[in-house]
Amino acid sequence: MFYPEPIERLIENLTRLPGIGRKTATRLAFFLLNTKDSYITELSRSLTDVKEKIRLCSVCFNITDSDPCAICRDERRDKSVVCVVEESSHMMVIESSNPGHLRYHVLHGVINPLEGIGPDEIRIKELQDRIVREGIREVIVATNPNIEGNTTAHYIGEILKHLDVTITRIASGIPVGGDIVYIDPLTIKSSMDNRKNL
Ligand SMILES: [Zn+2]
């Protein structure tokens, strides 16, 4: 049994969203069918706006509705340091831990030879250009501490080593509030390697 065509089409479109199966899509479709017109208008406008108004900042490649983005326009931030992240969402997390201090550079991915993603597919060249252009003195590489993130960090270290810039890597180890008993050996090793003076 099928629903009327417009409902079927809505269900079909909703199932294309990540994590949405037909059952959830059907529930959402009927919610939308029964909701107020004003909400439908607002929802469809926000869907259109996100495609029309959101673009990448020409400086840091963060997603933004104004270019340069608000972070790049913020004169109070330290101009000599840039924190390199994989995605805009990672940038938001780091920013929330230390608001108003850092400038960022969003790579939009990591080097992953198995998936055919090389350095030219992510914003590494732009990072290199930016360091020279802006006279950046320190690059904090905050890619994830996994194989791809470490490979990318290593590559960035290699291509920047002829420049007069300090390259640092975020530490990885035992989470705050964690218990050593439950930590895997690789993480323990990493935290031992990254130990610091008391
Ligand atoms: Zn920006």
Tab-separated table of C-alpha atoms and ligand atoms in Angstrom:
chain	number	residue	atom	x	y	z
A	1	MET	CA	0.000	0.000	0.000
A	2	PHE	CA	1.279	3.414	-0.929
A	3	TYR	CA	0.426	6.859	0.387
A	4	PRO	CA	-0.703	9.618	-2.029
A	5	GLU	CA	2.113	10.650	-4.365
A	6	PRO	CA	3.154	13.937	-2.610
A	7	ILE	CA	3.484	12.101	0.716
A	8	GLU	CA	5.413	9.249	-0.903
A	9	ARG	CA	7.761	11.773	-2.500
A	10	LEU	CA	8.320	13.531	0.839
A	11	ILE	CA	9.035	10.201	2.553
A	12	GLU	CA	11.414	9.277	-0.257
A	13	ASN	CA	13.268	12.613	0.092
A	14	LEU	CA	13.471	12.326	3.868
A	15	THR	CA	15.001	8.826	3.678
A	16	ARG	CA	17.927	10.383	1.779
A	17	LEU	CA	18.937	12.182	4.983
A	18	PRO	CA	21.651	10.422	7.020
A	19	GLY	CA	20.317	8.132	9.732
A	20	ILE	CA	16.690	8.345	8.550
A	21	GLY	CA	15.001	5.071	7.602
A	22	ARG	CA	11.566	4.720	6.009
A	23	LYS	CA	9.817	4.360	9.353
A	24	THR	CA	11.245	7.604	10.759
A	25	ALA	CA	10.726	9.344	7.412
A	26	THR	CA	7.064	8.351	7.451
A	27	ARG	CA	6.668	9.656	11.005
A	28	LEU	CA	8.338	12.946	10.013
A	29	ALA	CA	6.212	13.233	6.852
A	30	PHE	CA	3.002	12.916	8.864
A	31	PHE	CA	4.285	15.361	11.444
A	32	LEU	CA	4.932	17.873	8.649
A	33	LEU	CA	1.548	17.163	7.087
A	34	ASN	CA	-0.210	17.977	10.340
A	35	THR	CA	1.908	20.913	11.444
A	36	LYS	CA	1.160	24.640	11.054
A	37	ASP	CA	1.710	26.282	7.652
A	38	SER	CA	3.957	28.920	9.284
A	39	TYR	CA	6.406	26.226	10.381
A	40	ILE	CA	6.506	24.682	6.893
A	41	THR	CA	7.213	28.116	5.389
A	42	GLU	CA	9.994	28.761	7.912
A	43	LEU	CA	11.502	25.287	7.407
A	44	SER	CA	11.561	25.567	3.627
A	45	ARG	CA	13.044	29.073	3.838
A	46	SER	CA	15.821	27.882	6.155
A	47	LEU	CA	16.608	25.008	3.763
A	48	THR	CA	16.907	27.416	0.831
A	49	ASP	CA	18.914	29.953	2.865
A	50	VAL	CA	21.475	27.398	3.970
A	51	LYS	CA	22.263	26.611	0.335
A	52	GLU	CA	22.098	30.194	-0.917
A	53	LYS	CA	23.791	32.105	1.893
A	54	ILE	CA	26.369	29.723	3.355
A	55	ARG	CA	29.758	29.659	1.683
A	56	LEU	CA	33.393	29.214	2.679
A	57	CYS	CA	35.428	32.064	4.161
A	58	SER	CA	38.112	33.022	1.638
A	59	VAL	CA	40.696	33.302	4.444
A	60	CYS	CA	40.164	30.306	6.748
A	61	PHE	CA	37.620	28.198	4.765
A	62	ASN	CA	35.237	28.058	7.683
A	63	ILE	CA	31.554	27.964	6.699
A	64	THR	CA	30.120	31.473	6.893
A	65	ASP	CA	27.361	33.793	5.707
A	66	SER	CA	29.792	36.736	5.409
A	67	ASP	CA	33.260	36.835	3.868
A	68	PRO	CA	35.694	37.053	5.651
A	69	CYS	CA	33.978	35.213	8.489
A	70	ALA	CA	33.373	36.753	11.941
A	71	ILE	CA	36.431	34.982	13.398
A	72	CYS	CA	38.780	36.271	10.680
A	73	ARG	CA	37.339	39.784	11.124
A	74	ASP	CA	37.907	39.708	14.892
A	75	GLU	CA	40.889	42.018	15.447
A	76	ARG	CA	41.348	40.921	19.072
A	77	ARG	CA	42.544	37.447	18.068
A	78	ASP	CA	46.242	36.615	17.979
A	79	LYS	CA	47.343	37.086	14.370
A	80	SER	CA	50.563	35.101	14.788
A	81	VAL	CA	48.913	31.733	15.547
A	82	VAL	CA	46.658	29.544	13.405
A	83	CYS	CA	44.970	26.341	14.548
A	84	VAL	CA	44.484	23.791	11.754
A	85	VAL	CA	41.371	21.613	11.948
A	86	GLU	CA	39.754	18.966	9.757
A	87	GLU	CA	36.214	20.382	9.649
A	88	SER	CA	34.255	23.483	10.657
A	89	SER	CA	32.537	21.429	13.382
A	90	HIS	CA	35.943	20.665	14.960
A	91	MET	CA	36.730	24.372	14.899
A	92	MET	CA	33.522	25.150	16.807
A	93	VAL	CA	34.485	22.631	19.519
A	94	ILE	CA	37.985	24.089	19.958
A	95	GLU	CA	36.598	27.623	19.892
A	96	SER	CA	34.104	26.773	22.636
A	97	SER	CA	36.967	25.522	24.845
A	98	ASN	CA	38.893	28.770	24.462
A	99	PRO	CA	36.617	31.465	23.011
A	100	GLY	CA	37.959	34.562	21.308
A	101	HIS	CA	41.662	33.747	21.100
A	102	LEU	CA	42.611	31.619	18.116
A	103	ARG	CA	42.443	31.964	14.367
A	104	TYR	CA	41.743	28.811	12.402
A	105	HIS	CA	42.297	27.086	9.099
A	106	VAL	CA	39.780	24.457	8.015
A	107	LEU	CA	41.227	21.729	5.778
A	108	HIS	CA	37.887	20.134	4.794
A	109	GLY	CA	39.214	16.629	5.154
A	110	VAL	CA	42.392	14.704	5.858
A	111	ILE	CA	44.871	12.876	3.665
A	112	ASN	CA	43.485	9.389	3.061
A	113	PRO	CA	45.206	7.490	0.226
A	114	LEU	CA	42.747	4.570	0.495
A	115	GLU	CA	39.915	6.919	-0.433
A	116	GLY	CA	41.998	8.768	-3.012
A	117	ILE	CA	42.293	11.957	-0.938
A	118	GLY	CA	45.719	13.491	-1.371
A	119	PRO	CA	47.109	16.844	-0.129
A	120	ASP	CA	45.718	18.645	-3.198
A	121	GLU	CA	42.160	17.603	-2.321
A	122	ILE	CA	42.237	19.480	0.999
A	123	ARG	CA	43.175	23.091	1.821
A	124	ILE	CA	46.881	22.560	2.565
A	125	LYS	CA	48.259	24.732	-0.240
A	126	GLU	CA	46.020	27.554	0.984
A	127	LEU	CA	47.462	27.079	4.492
A	128	GLN	CA	50.990	27.352	3.146
A	129	ASP	CA	50.138	30.545	1.216
A	130	ARG	CA	48.434	32.014	4.237
A	131	ILE	CA	51.394	31.460	6.558
A	132	VAL	CA	53.632	33.419	4.195
A	133	ARG	CA	51.042	36.110	3.444
A	134	GLU	CA	49.996	36.722	7.057
A	135	GLY	CA	53.385	36.187	8.703
A	136	ILE	CA	52.029	33.438	10.972
A	137	ARG	CA	54.571	32.230	13.569
A	138	GLU	CA	52.899	29.163	15.025
A	139	VAL	CA	50.716	26.468	13.469
A	140	ILE	CA	48.812	24.246	15.913
A	141	VAL	CA	47.788	21.062	14.083
A	142	ALA	CA	44.555	19.864	15.672
A	143	THR	CA	43.643	16.999	13.326
A	144	ASN	CA	42.292	13.847	14.988
A	145	PRO	CA	44.848	11.517	16.614
A	146	ASN	CA	44.146	8.654	14.178
A	147	ILE	CA	46.111	7.367	11.151
A	148	GLU	CA	44.706	9.915	8.672
A	149	GLY	CA	44.932	12.812	11.134
A	150	ASN	CA	48.527	11.919	12.040
A	151	THR	CA	49.507	11.475	8.364
A	152	THR	CA	48.049	14.903	7.586
A	153	ALA	CA	49.848	16.474	10.570
A	154	HIS	CA	53.118	14.885	9.468
A	155	TYR	CA	52.655	16.145	5.899
A	156	ILE	CA	51.925	19.682	7.124
A	157	GLY	CA	55.076	19.527	9.270
A	158	GLU	CA	57.126	18.477	6.230
A	159	ILE	CA	55.897	21.108	3.784
A	160	LEU	CA	56.191	23.926	6.328
A	161	LYS	CA	59.582	23.047	7.722
A	162	HIS	CA	61.456	25.435	5.407
A	163	LEU	CA	59.321	28.341	6.688
A	164	ASP	CA	60.132	30.287	9.838
A	165	VAL	CA	57.169	28.876	11.746
A	166	THR	CA	56.775	26.718	14.861
A	167	ILE	CA	54.572	23.699	14.252
A	168	THR	CA	52.889	22.098	17.238
A	169	ARG	CA	50.538	19.125	17.497
A	170	ILE	CA	47.713	18.873	20.049
A	171	ALA	CA	48.468	16.281	22.745
A	172	SER	CA	46.517	13.044	22.916
A	173	GLY	CA	46.089	10.935	26.012
A	174	ILE	CA	43.863	10.187	28.969
A	175	PRO	CA	40.640	12.242	28.972
A	176	VAL	CA	39.984	14.651	31.835
A	177	GLY	CA	38.071	12.748	34.532
A	178	GLY	CA	39.123	9.428	32.979
A	179	ASP	CA	40.404	6.304	34.765
A	180	ILE	CA	43.677	4.668	33.685
A	181	VAL	CA	42.146	1.204	34.227
A	182	TYR	CA	39.779	1.724	31.277
A	183	ILE	CA	42.208	3.337	28.834
A	184	ASP	CA	43.535	1.364	25.847
A	185	PRO	CA	47.301	0.718	25.612
A	186	LEU	CA	47.794	3.022	22.587
A	187	THR	CA	46.275	5.972	24.427
A	188	ILE	CA	48.369	5.182	27.531
A	189	LYS	CA	51.468	5.112	25.329
A	190	SER	CA	50.492	8.421	23.732
A	191	SER	CA	49.969	10.054	27.127
A	192	MET	CA	53.346	8.731	28.314
A	193	ASP	CA	55.009	10.098	25.180
A	194	ASN	CA	53.279	13.451	25.682
A	195	ARG	CA	54.044	13.727	29.412
A	196	LYS	CA	55.145	17.087	30.779
A	197	ASN	CA	56.920	18.452	33.832
A	198	LEU	CA	54.830	18.970	36.962
B	1	ZN	ZN	37.469	32.987	8.209
